[in-house]
Each structure stands twice: as structure tokens, then as C-alpha cells.
mmCIF file of N, CA and C in Angstrom:
data_model
loop_
_atom_site.group_PDB
_atom_site.id
_atom_site.type_symbol
_atom_site.label_atom_id
_atom_site.label_comp_id
_atom_site.label_asym_id
_atom_site.label_seq_id
_atom_site.Cartn_x
_atom_site.Cartn_y
_atom_site.Cartn_z
ATOM 1 N N MET F 1 -78.059 -3.904 -4.667
ATOM 2 C CA MET F 1 -77.186 -4.988 -4.287
ATOM 3 C C MET F 1 -77.930 -5.916 -3.328
ATOM 4 N N ARG F 2 -77.783 -7.215 -3.554
ATOM 5 C CA ARG F 2 -78.471 -8.197 -2.717
ATOM 6 C C ARG F 2 -77.777 -8.350 -1.370
ATOM 7 N N LYS F 3 -78.538 -8.802 -0.398
ATOM 8 C CA LYS F 3 -77.960 -9.073 0.919
ATOM 9 C C LYS F 3 -77.159 -10.369 0.884
ATOM 10 N N GLU F 4 -77.604 -11.329 0.067
ATOM 11 C CA GLU F 4 -76.912 -12.616 -0.035
ATOM 12 C C GLU F 4 -76.837 -13.046 -1.496
ATOM 13 N N TYR F 5 -75.794 -13.768 -1.799
ATOM 14 C CA TYR F 5 -75.612 -14.324 -3.141
ATOM 15 C C TYR F 5 -75.436 -15.828 -3.024
ATOM 16 N N ASP F 6 -75.947 -16.546 -4.009
ATOM 17 C CA ASP F 6 -75.837 -18.005 -4.023
ATOM 18 C C ASP F 6 -74.729 -18.417 -4.997
ATOM 19 N N PHE F 7 -73.618 -18.922 -4.451
ATOM 20 C CA PHE F 7 -72.491 -19.350 -5.273
ATOM 21 C C PHE F 7 -72.429 -20.868 -5.409
ATOM 22 N N SER F 8 -73.480 -21.556 -5.039
ATOM 23 C CA SER F 8 -73.458 -23.015 -5.075
ATOM 24 C C SER F 8 -73.352 -23.569 -6.502
ATOM 25 N N GLN F 9 -73.796 -22.823 -7.501
ATOM 26 C CA GLN F 9 -73.727 -23.270 -8.889
ATOM 27 C C GLN F 9 -72.568 -22.613 -9.655
ATOM 28 N N SER F 10 -71.688 -21.932 -8.944
ATOM 29 C CA SER F 10 -70.606 -21.219 -9.620
ATOM 30 C C SER F 10 -69.539 -22.181 -10.144
ATOM 31 N N LYS F 11 -68.802 -21.717 -11.135
ATOM 32 C CA LYS F 11 -67.738 -22.508 -11.751
ATOM 33 C C LYS F 11 -66.419 -21.764 -11.569
ATOM 34 N N LYS F 12 -65.323 -22.524 -11.502
ATOM 35 C CA LYS F 12 -64.012 -21.905 -11.414
ATOM 36 C C LYS F 12 -63.712 -21.164 -12.707
ATOM 37 N N ASN F 13 -62.972 -20.089 -12.586
ATOM 38 C CA ASN F 13 -62.572 -19.307 -13.742
ATOM 39 C C ASN F 13 -61.590 -20.122 -14.580
ATOM 40 N N PRO F 14 -61.921 -20.421 -15.837
ATOM 41 C CA PRO F 14 -61.032 -21.251 -16.666
ATOM 42 C C PRO F 14 -59.743 -20.533 -17.072
ATOM 43 N N TYR F 15 -59.679 -19.236 -16.875
ATOM 44 C CA TYR F 15 -58.510 -18.469 -17.287
ATOM 45 C C TYR F 15 -57.481 -18.293 -16.180
ATOM 46 N N THR F 16 -57.769 -18.772 -14.979
ATOM 47 C CA THR F 16 -56.828 -18.575 -13.883
ATOM 48 C C THR F 16 -55.516 -19.306 -14.115
ATOM 49 N N LYS F 17 -55.519 -20.377 -14.878
ATOM 50 C CA LYS F 17 -54.283 -21.094 -15.178
ATOM 51 C C LYS F 17 -53.364 -20.259 -16.067
ATOM 52 N N LYS F 18 -53.940 -19.313 -16.789
ATOM 53 C CA LYS F 18 -53.159 -18.511 -17.724
ATOM 54 C C LYS F 18 -52.752 -17.163 -17.145
ATOM 55 N N LEU F 19 -52.951 -16.967 -15.854
ATOM 56 C CA LEU F 19 -52.568 -15.700 -15.243
ATOM 57 C C LEU F 19 -51.056 -15.548 -15.263
ATOM 58 N N LYS F 20 -50.616 -14.348 -15.384
ATOM 59 C CA LYS F 20 -49.189 -14.079 -15.429
ATOM 60 C C LYS F 20 -48.673 -13.759 -14.035
ATOM 61 N N VAL F 21 -47.406 -14.010 -13.852
ATOM 62 C CA VAL F 21 -46.742 -13.759 -12.578
ATOM 63 C C VAL F 21 -45.793 -12.587 -12.771
ATOM 64 N N ARG F 22 -45.884 -11.635 -11.884
ATOM 65 C CA ARG F 22 -44.970 -10.499 -11.939
ATOM 66 C C ARG F 22 -43.627 -10.944 -11.376
ATOM 67 N N THR F 23 -42.575 -10.685 -12.140
ATOM 68 C CA THR F 23 -41.237 -11.067 -11.715
ATOM 69 C C THR F 23 -40.247 -10.001 -12.160
ATOM 70 N N THR F 24 -39.118 -9.998 -11.544
ATOM 71 C CA THR F 24 -38.065 -9.066 -11.918
ATOM 72 C C THR F 24 -36.859 -9.873 -12.371
ATOM 73 N N ILE F 25 -36.390 -9.581 -13.577
ATOM 74 C CA ILE F 25 -35.168 -10.220 -14.068
ATOM 75 C C ILE F 25 -34.251 -9.135 -14.605
ATOM 76 N N ARG F 26 -32.986 -9.410 -14.572
ATOM 77 C CA ARG F 26 -32.011 -8.455 -15.096
ATOM 78 C C ARG F 26 -31.594 -8.910 -16.489
ATOM 79 N N LEU F 27 -31.799 -8.028 -17.453
ATOM 80 C CA LEU F 27 -31.433 -8.303 -18.838
ATOM 81 C C LEU F 27 -30.441 -7.246 -19.303
ATOM 82 N N ASP F 28 -29.569 -7.639 -20.196
ATOM 83 C CA ASP F 28 -28.642 -6.675 -20.775
ATOM 84 C C ASP F 28 -29.426 -5.619 -21.547
ATOM 85 N N LYS F 29 -28.894 -4.413 -21.538
ATOM 86 C CA LYS F 29 -29.572 -3.286 -22.170
ATOM 87 C C LYS F 29 -29.835 -3.538 -23.658
ATOM 88 N N ASP F 30 -28.845 -4.127 -24.351
ATOM 89 C CA ASP F 30 -29.023 -4.367 -25.781
ATOM 90 C C ASP F 30 -30.092 -5.420 -26.062
ATOM 91 N N ILE F 31 -30.286 -6.366 -25.146
ATOM 92 C CA ILE F 31 -31.344 -7.382 -25.301
ATOM 93 C C ILE F 31 -32.713 -6.710 -25.229
ATOM 94 N N VAL F 32 -32.894 -5.864 -24.227
ATOM 95 C CA VAL F 32 -34.177 -5.161 -24.063
ATOM 96 C C VAL F 32 -34.429 -4.263 -25.272
ATOM 97 N N GLN F 33 -33.398 -3.572 -25.706
ATOM 98 C CA GLN F 33 -33.541 -2.691 -26.863
ATOM 99 C C GLN F 33 -33.938 -3.478 -28.113
ATOM 100 N N TYR F 34 -33.327 -4.636 -28.306
ATOM 101 C CA TYR F 34 -33.651 -5.490 -29.448
ATOM 102 C C TYR F 34 -35.136 -5.868 -29.441
ATOM 103 N N PHE F 35 -35.647 -6.321 -28.285
ATOM 104 C CA PHE F 35 -37.051 -6.720 -28.202
ATOM 105 C C PHE F 35 -37.986 -5.509 -28.295
ATOM 106 N N GLN F 36 -37.550 -4.366 -27.820
ATOM 107 C CA GLN F 36 -38.375 -3.164 -27.952
ATOM 108 C C GLN F 36 -38.519 -2.778 -29.431
ATOM 109 N N GLU F 37 -37.426 -2.880 -30.173
ATOM 110 C CA GLU F 37 -37.485 -2.567 -31.601
ATOM 111 C C GLU F 37 -38.376 -3.562 -32.349
ATOM 112 N N LEU F 38 -38.231 -4.850 -32.024
ATOM 113 C CA LEU F 38 -39.097 -5.864 -32.643
ATOM 114 C C LEU F 38 -40.566 -5.630 -32.298
ATOM 115 N N SER F 39 -40.805 -5.245 -31.051
ATOM 116 C CA SER F 39 -42.191 -5.061 -30.607
ATOM 117 C C SER F 39 -42.865 -3.901 -31.336
ATOM 118 N N GLU F 40 -42.096 -2.889 -31.675
ATOM 119 C CA GLU F 40 -42.670 -1.771 -32.436
ATOM 120 C C GLU F 40 -43.109 -2.238 -33.821
ATOM 121 N N LEU F 41 -42.328 -3.117 -34.425
ATOM 122 C CA LEU F 41 -42.690 -3.654 -35.745
ATOM 123 C C LEU F 41 -43.934 -4.542 -35.662
ATOM 124 N N GLN F 42 -44.085 -5.248 -34.547
ATOM 125 C CA GLN F 42 -45.204 -6.170 -34.370
ATOM 126 C C GLN F 42 -46.410 -5.506 -33.705
ATOM 127 N N SER F 43 -46.227 -4.312 -33.191
ATOM 128 C CA SER F 43 -47.285 -3.556 -32.492
ATOM 129 C C SER F 43 -47.813 -4.302 -31.264
ATOM 130 N N ILE F 44 -46.892 -4.891 -30.500
ATOM 131 C CA ILE F 44 -47.248 -5.503 -29.218
ATOM 132 C C ILE F 44 -46.217 -5.070 -28.187
ATOM 133 N N PRO F 45 -46.571 -5.063 -26.905
ATOM 134 C CA PRO F 45 -45.597 -4.677 -25.883
ATOM 135 C C PRO F 45 -44.380 -5.612 -25.888
ATOM 136 N N TYR F 46 -43.212 -5.048 -25.609
ATOM 137 C CA TYR F 46 -41.994 -5.862 -25.679
ATOM 138 C C TYR F 46 -41.979 -6.968 -24.629
ATOM 139 N N GLN F 47 -42.627 -6.739 -23.462
ATOM 140 C CA GLN F 47 -42.704 -7.801 -22.459
ATOM 141 C C GLN F 47 -43.481 -8.989 -22.999
ATOM 142 N N SER F 48 -44.546 -8.725 -23.736
ATOM 143 C CA SER F 48 -45.339 -9.798 -24.340
ATOM 144 C C SER F 48 -44.522 -10.544 -25.380
ATOM 145 N N LEU F 49 -43.722 -9.814 -26.139
ATOM 146 C CA LEU F 49 -42.883 -10.436 -27.156
ATOM 147 C C LEU F 49 -41.837 -11.357 -26.515
ATOM 148 N N ILE F 50 -41.217 -10.892 -25.434
ATOM 149 C CA ILE F 50 -40.254 -11.734 -24.714
ATOM 150 C C ILE F 50 -40.951 -12.970 -24.176
ATOM 151 N N ASN F 51 -42.149 -12.802 -23.632
ATOM 152 C CA ASN F 51 -42.910 -13.931 -23.103
ATOM 153 C C ASN F 51 -43.236 -14.939 -24.206
ATOM 154 N N LEU F 52 -43.646 -14.447 -25.368
ATOM 155 C CA LEU F 52 -43.950 -15.338 -26.498
ATOM 156 C C LEU F 52 -42.707 -16.101 -26.950
ATOM 157 N N TYR F 53 -41.568 -15.413 -26.984
ATOM 158 C CA TYR F 53 -40.334 -16.062 -27.392
ATOM 159 C C TYR F 53 -39.940 -17.150 -26.392
ATOM 160 N N LEU F 54 -40.019 -16.851 -25.104
ATOM 161 C CA LEU F 54 -39.677 -17.843 -24.079
ATOM 162 C C LEU F 54 -40.647 -19.023 -24.108
ATOM 163 N N ARG F 55 -41.917 -18.759 -24.377
ATOM 164 C CA ARG F 55 -42.903 -19.839 -24.479
ATOM 165 C C ARG F 55 -42.566 -20.765 -25.655
ATOM 166 N N GLU F 56 -42.170 -20.172 -26.775
ATOM 167 C CA GLU F 56 -41.793 -20.964 -27.940
ATOM 168 C C GLU F 56 -40.578 -21.834 -27.623
ATOM 169 N N CYS F 57 -39.597 -21.272 -26.931
ATOM 170 C CA CYS F 57 -38.427 -22.055 -26.510
ATOM 171 C C CYS F 57 -38.856 -23.213 -25.610
ATOM 172 N N MET F 58 -39.771 -22.951 -24.695
ATOM 173 C CA MET F 58 -40.256 -23.975 -23.776
ATOM 174 C C MET F 58 -40.968 -25.093 -24.535
ATOM 175 N N LYS F 59 -41.838 -24.722 -25.482
ATOM 176 C CA LYS F 59 -42.587 -25.718 -26.252
ATOM 177 C C LYS F 59 -41.667 -26.612 -27.071
ATOM 178 N N ARG F 60 -40.601 -26.029 -27.602
ATOM 179 C CA ARG F 60 -39.666 -26.793 -28.428
ATOM 180 C C ARG F 60 -38.601 -27.511 -27.603
ATOM 181 N N GLY F 61 -38.636 -27.311 -26.303
ATOM 182 C CA GLY F 61 -37.673 -27.978 -25.434
ATOM 183 C C GLY F 61 -36.254 -27.459 -25.590
ATOM 184 N N ARG F 62 -36.124 -26.225 -26.009
ATOM 185 C CA ARG F 62 -34.789 -25.644 -26.190
ATOM 186 C C ARG F 62 -34.135 -25.417 -24.837
ATOM 187 N N LYS F 63 -32.864 -25.714 -24.784
ATOM 188 C CA LYS F 63 -32.095 -25.501 -23.559
ATOM 189 C C LYS F 63 -30.858 -24.694 -23.923
ATOM 190 N N PRO F 64 -30.438 -23.816 -23.031
ATOM 191 C CA PRO F 64 -29.249 -23.019 -23.348
ATOM 192 C C PRO F 64 -27.992 -23.875 -23.372
ATOM 193 N N ARG F 65 -27.081 -23.535 -24.262
ATOM 194 C CA ARG F 65 -25.785 -24.213 -24.323
ATOM 195 C C ARG F 65 -24.802 -23.378 -23.519
ATOM 196 N N LEU F 66 -24.382 -23.902 -22.420
ATOM 197 C CA LEU F 66 -23.463 -23.186 -21.557
ATOM 198 C C LEU F 66 -22.120 -23.902 -21.552
ATOM 199 N N SER F 67 -21.078 -23.131 -21.686
ATOM 200 C CA SER F 67 -19.745 -23.716 -21.562
ATOM 201 C C SER F 67 -18.910 -22.777 -20.708
ATOM 202 N N TRP F 68 -18.233 -23.344 -19.778
ATOM 203 C CA TRP F 68 -17.434 -22.573 -18.839
ATOM 204 C C TRP F 68 -15.954 -22.806 -19.125
ATOM 205 N N LYS F 69 -15.216 -21.738 -19.203
ATOM 206 C CA LYS F 69 -13.772 -21.844 -19.427
ATOM 207 C C LYS F 69 -13.086 -21.979 -18.077
ATOM 208 N N LYS F 70 -12.078 -22.844 -18.035
ATOM 209 C CA LYS F 70 -11.307 -23.024 -16.816
ATOM 210 C C LYS F 70 -10.410 -21.811 -16.593
ATOM 211 N N THR F 71 -10.337 -21.392 -15.373
ATOM 212 C CA THR F 71 -9.404 -20.329 -15.012
ATOM 213 C C THR F 71 -8.400 -20.904 -14.031
ATOM 214 N N ASN F 72 -7.175 -20.468 -14.142
ATOM 215 C CA ASN F 72 -6.124 -20.990 -13.248
ATOM 216 C C ASN F 72 -6.012 -20.198 -12.000
#
């Protein structure tokens, strides 16, 4: 191992923009089960499948349709 390293010619990591963020969200049990079953068919982790689905929604500009019922 060297005593000193020269980083003057170094470049930023181009993949840092694609790093994932660890987060906690609450999902209904049947939603998680659905994606777990799909992920087995696709042979990818279910978290990755959920991420791919959300990315596709983002790219297409999909927004949830929410409607609230009035309560008296």
C-alpha cells in the first residue's frame, strides 16, 4: 500500500446518480404477496419489481385517482 495517492486525475463515479435509497413504506399484505408471486415468475427480487413498476408509472406520468366520500 502506498503512503500517498494522487486523486488529481480522478473522475466522479457515473453510477452515483442511480444509487438507491433505503426507505420504509407500509403496503397491504395482499399487494406484497402479489408482487412476490410475480417476482418468482420473473426471477427477480420483489422489491426490484415494485421499483420497476413505480419507475414505469413515473415515466408515463401516471397519477393516482383519489376520490374522497363525504361523511356527515
